[in-house]
Amino acid sequence: MPAPIRPDEAGAAPCDPAHVPVHVGIIMDGNGRWATARRLPRVEGHRRGVEALRRCVRAARELGIRYLTIYSFSSENWTRPHHEIAELMGLLKLFVRRDLAELRAANVRIRVIGARAGLGKDIAALLDEAEALTAANTGLTLVVAFNYGARQEITAAAASIAADVAQGLLKPEDVDEDLLSSRLETAGIPDPDLIIRTSGEQRLSNFLLWQAAYAEFVFLPLFWPDFDKDALRGALEEYARRDRRFGGVMPCPAP
Ligand code: IPE
Ligand code: IPE
Ligand code: MG
């Protein structure tokens, strides 16, 4: 009997186009555990997480990524202790205030997805300002998922379509994947090619559920505050080794 072929052998080059992903999503996880392992308060992990985010955005630009979506605060993170939520809100404000000028000068376009309702007025205004001041930029698009939950996003899209159908603006047969995609907050942004999650957890935690239908996943065994350009490069190398089939078959060279 011939030796079984392992999946990684079956999918190896020459069918492998080693491309940089257009859109990378990152679930920045493990701040609390990074801090706890050092006997520091969890909030110290969040502070160091902001530094990792800065490194990450710089590295994404240098490596030629076009869209970077960072999961910063989930709809479910409101269940955390009040002081931790306050710290996370404060850090977002600090990040926008301190980094907006540099991001703007670096031709980064900022988009924010997630519910604005429920956020403080000052944060909502800062996010609006960050989007407005960078709207004409043409380099990396940095999508900040803040107070974001994919189920909530899909539910809102479905409700807006239902309202249009009820008013006679749309017919039920007009509802297709493109229409639903166009009602999501990510309208106009290509689906993520690669989703990275740090901290070793292997789940989506309500991140881009619709958009990630054919994303590749890389789970890194490091906590977010330790993330750097080498970690991003390693994830891109892993991505380049993957065969993306989208339900089809790989075109193989003639024997
Ligand atoms: C990620 O780190 C930051 C947010 C979710 C806002 P965590 O705070 O989830 O860190 P762990 O998972 O508890 O270590
Ligand atoms: C996901 O991390 C949310 C963000 C990174 C912002 P969590 O730490 O909240 O996810 P769970 O609770 O481990 O699934
Ligand atoms: Mg976590």
PDB file of N, CA and C in Angstrom, residues 95-132:
ATOM      1  N   PHE A  95      -4.879  56.534  22.453  1.00  0.00           N
ATOM      2  CA  PHE A  95      -4.312  56.064  21.180  1.00  0.00           C
ATOM      3  C   PHE A  95      -4.693  57.023  20.059  1.00  0.00           C
ATOM      4  N   VAL A  96      -5.975  57.379  19.983  1.00  0.00           N
ATOM      5  CA  VAL A  96      -6.421  58.266  18.902  1.00  0.00           C
ATOM      6  C   VAL A  96      -5.748  59.630  19.062  1.00  0.00           C
ATOM      7  N   ARG A  97      -5.751  60.152  20.286  1.00  0.00           N
ATOM      8  CA  ARG A  97      -5.185  61.494  20.495  1.00  0.00           C
ATOM      9  C   ARG A  97      -3.703  61.537  20.153  1.00  0.00           C
ATOM     10  N   ARG A  98      -2.959  60.513  20.618  1.00  0.00           N
ATOM     11  CA  ARG A  98      -1.506  60.526  20.441  1.00  0.00           C
ATOM     12  C   ARG A  98      -1.086  60.151  19.037  1.00  0.00           C
ATOM     13  N   ASP A  99      -1.816  59.230  18.408  1.00  0.00           N
ATOM     14  CA  ASP A  99      -1.319  58.628  17.167  1.00  0.00           C
ATOM     15  C   ASP A  99      -1.987  59.149  15.906  1.00  0.00           C
ATOM     16  N   LEU A 100      -3.069  59.900  16.072  1.00  0.00           N
ATOM     17  CA  LEU A 100      -3.819  60.321  14.881  1.00  0.00           C
ATOM     18  C   LEU A 100      -2.953  61.111  13.904  1.00  0.00           C
ATOM     19  N   ALA A 101      -2.153  62.055  14.430  1.00  0.00           N
ATOM     20  CA  ALA A 101      -1.336  62.887  13.539  1.00  0.00           C
ATOM     21  C   ALA A 101      -0.354  62.023  12.752  1.00  0.00           C
ATOM     22  N   GLU A 102       0.291  61.068  13.451  1.00  0.00           N
ATOM     23  CA  GLU A 102       1.270  60.207  12.770  1.00  0.00           C
ATOM     24  C   GLU A 102       0.578  59.315  11.729  1.00  0.00           C
ATOM     25  N   LEU A 103      -0.581  58.767  12.096  1.00  0.00           N
ATOM     26  CA  LEU A 103      -1.300  57.898  11.162  1.00  0.00           C
ATOM     27  C   LEU A 103      -1.741  58.686   9.931  1.00  0.00           C
ATOM     28  N   ARG A 104      -2.192  59.897  10.195  1.00  0.00           N
ATOM     29  CA  ARG A 104      -2.635  60.754   9.099  1.00  0.00           C
ATOM     30  C   ARG A 104      -1.472  61.055   8.155  1.00  0.00           C
ATOM     31  N   ALA A 105      -0.311  61.402   8.747  1.00  0.00           N
ATOM     32  CA  ALA A 105       0.874  61.715   7.930  1.00  0.00           C
ATOM     33  C   ALA A 105       1.355  60.491   7.167  1.00  0.00           C
ATOM     34  N   ALA A 106       1.098  59.303   7.720  1.00  0.00           N
ATOM     35  CA  ALA A 106       1.545  58.064   7.062  1.00  0.00           C
ATOM     36  C   ALA A 106       0.521  57.567   6.046  1.00  0.00           C
ATOM     37  N   ASN A 107      -0.442  58.417   5.699  1.00  0.00           N
ATOM     38  CA  ASN A 107      -1.432  58.089   4.663  1.00  0.00           C
ATOM     39  C   ASN A 107      -2.353  56.938   5.071  1.00  0.00           C
ATOM     40  N   VAL A 108      -2.524  56.724   6.384  1.00  0.00           N
ATOM     41  CA  VAL A 108      -3.407  55.662   6.883  1.00  0.00           C
ATOM     42  C   VAL A 108      -4.837  56.191   6.934  1.00  0.00           C
ATOM     43  N   ARG A 109      -5.758  55.403   6.425  1.00  0.00           N
ATOM     44  CA  ARG A 109      -7.173  55.753   6.518  1.00  0.00           C
ATOM     45  C   ARG A 109      -7.793  54.967   7.677  1.00  0.00           C
ATOM     46  N   ILE A 110      -8.492  55.663   8.541  1.00  0.00           N
ATOM     47  CA  ILE A 110      -9.095  54.979   9.695  1.00  0.00           C
ATOM     48  C   ILE A 110     -10.589  54.805   9.462  1.00  0.00           C
ATOM     49  N   ARG A 111     -11.054  53.592   9.699  1.00  0.00           N
ATOM     50  CA  ARG A 111     -12.505  53.354   9.722  1.00  0.00           C
ATOM     51  C   ARG A 111     -12.843  52.654  11.016  1.00  0.00           C
ATOM     52  N   VAL A 112     -13.978  52.952  11.542  1.00  0.00           N
ATOM     53  CA  VAL A 112     -14.368  52.348  12.815  1.00  0.00           C
ATOM     54  C   VAL A 112     -15.643  51.558  12.598  1.00  0.00           C
ATOM     55  N   ILE A 113     -15.653  50.304  13.055  1.00  0.00           N
ATOM     56  CA  ILE A 113     -16.879  49.502  12.992  1.00  0.00           C
ATOM     57  C   ILE A 113     -17.281  49.131  14.422  1.00  0.00           C
ATOM     58  N   GLY A 114     -18.581  48.936  14.623  1.00  0.00           N
ATOM     59  CA  GLY A 114     -19.075  48.654  15.966  1.00  0.00           C
ATOM     60  C   GLY A 114     -20.108  49.712  16.328  1.00  0.00           C
ATOM     61  N   ALA A 115     -20.857  49.452  17.384  1.00  0.00           N
ATOM     62  CA  ALA A 115     -21.952  50.365  17.755  1.00  0.00           C
ATOM     63  C   ALA A 115     -21.404  51.612  18.433  1.00  0.00           C
ATOM     64  N   ARG A 116     -21.798  52.779  17.911  1.00  0.00           N
ATOM     65  CA  ARG A 116     -21.394  54.039  18.562  1.00  0.00           C
ATOM     66  C   ARG A 116     -22.304  54.318  19.749  1.00  0.00           C
ATOM     67  N   ALA A 117     -23.575  53.870  19.605  1.00  0.00           N
ATOM     68  CA  ALA A 117     -24.511  54.071  20.718  1.00  0.00           C
ATOM     69  C   ALA A 117     -23.963  53.296  21.919  1.00  0.00           C
ATOM     70  N   GLY A 118     -24.004  53.910  23.070  1.00  0.00           N
ATOM     71  CA  GLY A 118     -23.493  53.229  24.258  1.00  0.00           C
ATOM     72  C   GLY A 118     -22.085  53.674  24.599  1.00  0.00           C
ATOM     73  N   LEU A 119     -21.408  54.322  23.649  1.00  0.00           N
ATOM     74  CA  LEU A 119     -20.079  54.861  23.944  1.00  0.00           C
ATOM     75  C   LEU A 119     -20.231  56.282  24.482  1.00  0.00           C
ATOM     76  N   GLY A 120     -19.278  56.714  25.252  1.00  0.00           N
ATOM     77  CA  GLY A 120     -19.301  58.094  25.736  1.00  0.00           C
ATOM     78  C   GLY A 120     -19.262  59.060  24.565  1.00  0.00           C
ATOM     79  N   LYS A 121     -19.838  60.243  24.783  1.00  0.00           N
ATOM     80  CA  LYS A 121     -19.883  61.253  23.706  1.00  0.00           C
ATOM     81  C   LYS A 121     -18.485  61.635  23.241  1.00  0.00           C
ATOM     82  N   ASP A 122     -17.552  61.745  24.225  1.00  0.00           N
ATOM     83  CA  ASP A 122     -16.195  62.170  23.858  1.00  0.00           C
ATOM     84  C   ASP A 122     -15.512  61.132  22.979  1.00  0.00           C
ATOM     85  N   ILE A 123     -15.704  59.842  23.286  1.00  0.00           N
ATOM     86  CA  ILE A 123     -15.081  58.792  22.465  1.00  0.00           C
ATOM     87  C   ILE A 123     -15.706  58.790  21.081  1.00  0.00           C
ATOM     88  N   ALA A 124     -17.029  58.851  21.032  1.00  0.00           N
ATOM     89  CA  ALA A 124     -17.711  58.835  19.731  1.00  0.00           C
ATOM     90  C   ALA A 124     -17.218  59.997  18.870  1.00  0.00           C
ATOM     91  N   ALA A 125     -17.043  61.169  19.485  1.00  0.00           N
ATOM     92  CA  ALA A 125     -16.576  62.338  18.726  1.00  0.00           C
ATOM     93  C   ALA A 125     -15.148  62.128  18.230  1.00  0.00           C
ATOM     94  N   LEU A 126     -14.301  61.520  19.068  1.00  0.00           N
ATOM     95  CA  LEU A 126     -12.911  61.266  18.657  1.00  0.00           C
ATOM     96  C   LEU A 126     -12.861  60.292  17.475  1.00  0.00           C
ATOM     97  N   LEU A 127     -13.703  59.271  17.533  1.00  0.00           N
ATOM     98  CA  LEU A 127     -13.722  58.276  16.449  1.00  0.00           C
ATOM     99  C   LEU A 127     -14.206  58.926  15.153  1.00  0.00           C
ATOM    100  N   ASP A 128     -15.235  59.766  15.273  1.00  0.00           N
ATOM    101  CA  ASP A 128     -15.719  60.502  14.087  1.00  0.00           C
ATOM    102  C   ASP A 128     -14.596  61.351  13.502  1.00  0.00           C
ATOM    103  N   GLU A 129     -13.868  62.015  14.390  1.00  0.00           N
ATOM    104  CA  GLU A 129     -12.797  62.905  13.939  1.00  0.00           C
ATOM    105  C   GLU A 129     -11.691  62.102  13.239  1.00  0.00           C
ATOM    106  N   ALA A 130     -11.341  60.963  13.818  1.00  0.00           N
ATOM    107  CA  ALA A 130     -10.279  60.131  13.220  1.00  0.00           C
ATOM    108  C   ALA A 130     -10.691  59.678  11.819  1.00  0.00           C
ATOM    109  N   GLU A 131     -11.951  59.323  11.661  1.00  0.00           N
ATOM    110  CA  GLU A 131     -12.423  58.893  10.329  1.00  0.00           C
ATOM    111  C   GLU A 131     -12.423  60.066   9.357  1.00  0.00           C
ATOM    112  N   ALA A 132     -12.935  61.206   9.823  1.00  0.00           N
ATOM    113  CA  ALA A 132     -13.068  62.363   8.925  1.00  0.00           C
ATOM    114  C   ALA A 132     -11.699  62.875   8.484  1.00  0.00           C
TER     115      ALA A 132
END
